[in-house]
mmCIF file with all atom_site columns, C-alpha atoms in Angstrom:
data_model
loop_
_atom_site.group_PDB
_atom_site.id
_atom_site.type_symbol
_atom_site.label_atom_id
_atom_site.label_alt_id
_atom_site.label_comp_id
_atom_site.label_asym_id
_atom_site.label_entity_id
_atom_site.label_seq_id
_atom_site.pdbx_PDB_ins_code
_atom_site.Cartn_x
_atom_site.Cartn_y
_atom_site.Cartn_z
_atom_site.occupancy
_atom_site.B_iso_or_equiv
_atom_site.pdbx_formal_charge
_atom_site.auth_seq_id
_atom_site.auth_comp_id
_atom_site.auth_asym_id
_atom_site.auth_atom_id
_atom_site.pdbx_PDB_model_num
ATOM 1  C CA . UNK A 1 1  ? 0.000   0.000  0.000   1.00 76.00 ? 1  UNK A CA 1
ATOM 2  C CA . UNK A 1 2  ? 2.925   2.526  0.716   1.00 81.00 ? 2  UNK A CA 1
ATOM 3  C CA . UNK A 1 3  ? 4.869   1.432  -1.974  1.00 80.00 ? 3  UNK A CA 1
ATOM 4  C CA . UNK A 1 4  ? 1.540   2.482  -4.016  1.00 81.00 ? 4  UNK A CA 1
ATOM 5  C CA . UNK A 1 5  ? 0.952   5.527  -2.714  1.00 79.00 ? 5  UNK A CA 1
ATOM 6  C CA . UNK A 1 6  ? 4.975   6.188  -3.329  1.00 74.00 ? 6  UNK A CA 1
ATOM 7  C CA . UNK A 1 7  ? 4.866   5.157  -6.964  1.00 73.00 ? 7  UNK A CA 1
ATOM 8  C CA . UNK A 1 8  ? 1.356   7.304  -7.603  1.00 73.00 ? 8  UNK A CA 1
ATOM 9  C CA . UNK A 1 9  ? 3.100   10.198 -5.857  1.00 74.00 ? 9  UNK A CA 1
ATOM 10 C CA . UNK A 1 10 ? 6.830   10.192 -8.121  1.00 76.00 ? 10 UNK A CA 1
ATOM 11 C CA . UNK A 1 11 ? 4.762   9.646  -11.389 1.00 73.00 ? 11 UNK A CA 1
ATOM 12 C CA . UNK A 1 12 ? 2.358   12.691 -10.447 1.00 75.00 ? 12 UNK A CA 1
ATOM 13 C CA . UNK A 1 13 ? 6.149   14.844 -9.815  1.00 72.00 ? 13 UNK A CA 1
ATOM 14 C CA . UNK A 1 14 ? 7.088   13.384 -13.227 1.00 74.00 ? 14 UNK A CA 1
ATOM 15 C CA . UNK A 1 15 ? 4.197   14.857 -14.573 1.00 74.00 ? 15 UNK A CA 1
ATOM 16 C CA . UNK A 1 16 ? 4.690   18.416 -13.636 1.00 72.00 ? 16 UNK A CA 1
ATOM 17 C CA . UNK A 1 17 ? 8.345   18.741 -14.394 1.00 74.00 ? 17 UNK A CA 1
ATOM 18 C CA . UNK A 1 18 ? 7.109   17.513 -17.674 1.00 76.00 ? 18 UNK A CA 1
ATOM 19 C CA . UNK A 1 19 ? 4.637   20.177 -18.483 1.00 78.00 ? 19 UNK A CA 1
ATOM 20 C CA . UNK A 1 20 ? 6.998   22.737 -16.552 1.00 77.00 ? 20 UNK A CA 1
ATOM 21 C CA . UNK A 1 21 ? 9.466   21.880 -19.182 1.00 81.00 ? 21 UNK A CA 1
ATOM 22 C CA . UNK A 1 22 ? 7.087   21.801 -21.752 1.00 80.00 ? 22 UNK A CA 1
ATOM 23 C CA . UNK A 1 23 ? 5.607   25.195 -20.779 1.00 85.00 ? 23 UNK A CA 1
ATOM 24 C CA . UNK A 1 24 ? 6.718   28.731 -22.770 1.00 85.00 ? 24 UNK A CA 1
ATOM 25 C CA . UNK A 1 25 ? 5.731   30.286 -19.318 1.00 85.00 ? 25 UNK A CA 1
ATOM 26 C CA . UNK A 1 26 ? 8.364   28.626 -17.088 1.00 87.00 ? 26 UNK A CA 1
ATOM 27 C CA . UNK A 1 27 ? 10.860  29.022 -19.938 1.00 87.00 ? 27 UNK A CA 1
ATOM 28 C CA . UNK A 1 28 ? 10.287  32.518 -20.375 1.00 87.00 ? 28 UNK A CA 1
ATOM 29 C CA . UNK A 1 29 ? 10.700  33.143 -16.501 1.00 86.00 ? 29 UNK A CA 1
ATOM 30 C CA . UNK A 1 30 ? 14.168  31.072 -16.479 1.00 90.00 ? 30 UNK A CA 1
ATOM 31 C CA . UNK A 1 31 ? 15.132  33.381 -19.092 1.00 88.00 ? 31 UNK A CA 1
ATOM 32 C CA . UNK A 1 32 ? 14.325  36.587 -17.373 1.00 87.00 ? 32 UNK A CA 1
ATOM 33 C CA . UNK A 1 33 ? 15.845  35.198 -14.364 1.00 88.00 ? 33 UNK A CA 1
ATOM 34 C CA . UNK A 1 34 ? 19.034  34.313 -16.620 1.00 90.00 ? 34 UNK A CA 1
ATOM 35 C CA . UNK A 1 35 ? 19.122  37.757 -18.016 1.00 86.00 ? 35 UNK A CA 1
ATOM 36 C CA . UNK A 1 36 ? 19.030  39.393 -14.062 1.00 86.00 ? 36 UNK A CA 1
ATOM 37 C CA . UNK A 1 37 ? 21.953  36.954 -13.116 1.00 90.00 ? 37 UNK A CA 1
ATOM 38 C CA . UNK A 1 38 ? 23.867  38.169 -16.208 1.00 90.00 ? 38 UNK A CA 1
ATOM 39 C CA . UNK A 1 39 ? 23.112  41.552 -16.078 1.00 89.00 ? 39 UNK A CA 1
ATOM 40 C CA . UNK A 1 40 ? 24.756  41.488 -12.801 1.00 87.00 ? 40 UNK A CA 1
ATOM 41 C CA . UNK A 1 41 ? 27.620  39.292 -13.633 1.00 92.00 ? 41 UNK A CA 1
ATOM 42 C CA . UNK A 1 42 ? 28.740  41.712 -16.770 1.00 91.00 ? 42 UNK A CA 1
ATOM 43 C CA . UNK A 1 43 ? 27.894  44.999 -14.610 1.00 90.00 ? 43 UNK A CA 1
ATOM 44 C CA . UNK A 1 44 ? 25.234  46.211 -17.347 1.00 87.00 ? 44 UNK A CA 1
ATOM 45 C CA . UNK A 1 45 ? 22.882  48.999 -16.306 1.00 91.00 ? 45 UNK A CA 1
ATOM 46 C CA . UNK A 1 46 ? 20.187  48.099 -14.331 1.00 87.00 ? 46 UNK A CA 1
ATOM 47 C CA . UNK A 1 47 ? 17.746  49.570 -17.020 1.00 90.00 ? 47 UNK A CA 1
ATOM 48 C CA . UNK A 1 48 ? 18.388  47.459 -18.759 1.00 87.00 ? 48 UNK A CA 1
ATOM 49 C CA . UNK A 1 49 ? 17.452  44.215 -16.954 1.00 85.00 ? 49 UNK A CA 1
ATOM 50 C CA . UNK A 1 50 ? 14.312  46.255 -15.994 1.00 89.00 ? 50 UNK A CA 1
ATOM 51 C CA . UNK A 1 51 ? 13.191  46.572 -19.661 1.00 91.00 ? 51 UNK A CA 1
ATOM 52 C CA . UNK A 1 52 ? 13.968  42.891 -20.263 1.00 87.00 ? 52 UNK A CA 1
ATOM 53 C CA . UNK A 1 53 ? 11.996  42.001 -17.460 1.00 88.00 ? 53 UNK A CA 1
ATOM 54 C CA . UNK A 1 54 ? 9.711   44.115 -18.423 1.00 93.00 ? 54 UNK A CA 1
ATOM 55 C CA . UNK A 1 55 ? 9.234   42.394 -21.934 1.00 92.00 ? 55 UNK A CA 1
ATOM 56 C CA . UNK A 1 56 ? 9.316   38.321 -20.095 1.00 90.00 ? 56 UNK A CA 1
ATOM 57 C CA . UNK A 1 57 ? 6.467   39.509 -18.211 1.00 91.00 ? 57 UNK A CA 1
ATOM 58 C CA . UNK A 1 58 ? 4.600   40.765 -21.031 1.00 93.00 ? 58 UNK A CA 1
ATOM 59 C CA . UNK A 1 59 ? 5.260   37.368 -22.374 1.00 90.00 ? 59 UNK A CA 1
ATOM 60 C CA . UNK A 1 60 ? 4.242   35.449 -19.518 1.00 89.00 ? 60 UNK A CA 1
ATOM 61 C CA . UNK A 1 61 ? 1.365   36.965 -19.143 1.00 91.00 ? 61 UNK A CA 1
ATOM 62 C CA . UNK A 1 62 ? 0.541   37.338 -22.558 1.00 91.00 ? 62 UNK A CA 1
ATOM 63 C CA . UNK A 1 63 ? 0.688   32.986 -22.840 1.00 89.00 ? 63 UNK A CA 1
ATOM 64 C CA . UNK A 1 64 ? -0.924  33.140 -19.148 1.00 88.00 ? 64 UNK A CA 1
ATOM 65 C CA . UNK A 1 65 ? -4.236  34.430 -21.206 1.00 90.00 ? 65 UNK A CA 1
ATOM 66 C CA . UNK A 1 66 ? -3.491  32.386 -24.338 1.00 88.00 ? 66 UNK A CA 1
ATOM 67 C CA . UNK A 1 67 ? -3.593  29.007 -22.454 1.00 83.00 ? 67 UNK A CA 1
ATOM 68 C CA . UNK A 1 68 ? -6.688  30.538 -20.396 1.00 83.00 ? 68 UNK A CA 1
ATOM 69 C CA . UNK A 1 69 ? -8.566  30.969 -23.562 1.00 72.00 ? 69 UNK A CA 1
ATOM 70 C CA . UNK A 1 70 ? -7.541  27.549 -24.444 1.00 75.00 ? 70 UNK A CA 1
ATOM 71 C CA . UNK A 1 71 ? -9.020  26.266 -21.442 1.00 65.00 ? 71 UNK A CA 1
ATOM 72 C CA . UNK A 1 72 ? -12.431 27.887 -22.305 1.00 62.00 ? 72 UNK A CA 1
ATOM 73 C CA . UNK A 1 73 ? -12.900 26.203 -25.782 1.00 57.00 ? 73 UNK A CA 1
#
């Protein structure tokens, strides 16, 4: 039985890190976490990782309503 409930649980984990990986949202927030790290690490304005921020959030929530309206058909 708790060798069950064990199995059930890691194949329900496998299945979200598969749609994570599969989802433009989570990629575009690695990025824009990425681009803050690296903007840091090469000293570049901090404009500039603002407006690139900026822009991944316009993205993720841009696919945040796409797969809503998905959901509704």
């Amino acid at each position: 039985n708790f060798l069950t409930k064990l199995i059930i649980m890691s194949q329900e984990k496998s299945s979200v890190v598969k749609g994570a990986l599969a989802s433009k949202k989570f990629w575009y927030t690695v990025s824009g976490v990425l681009v803050v790290v690296a903007t840091h690490a090469f000293d570049l304005p901090e404009e500039v990782a603002q407006q690139i921020v900026y822009a991944v959030l316009a993205l993720v929530v841009g696919q945040g309503l796409a797969d809503f309206g998905k959901e509704k058909k």
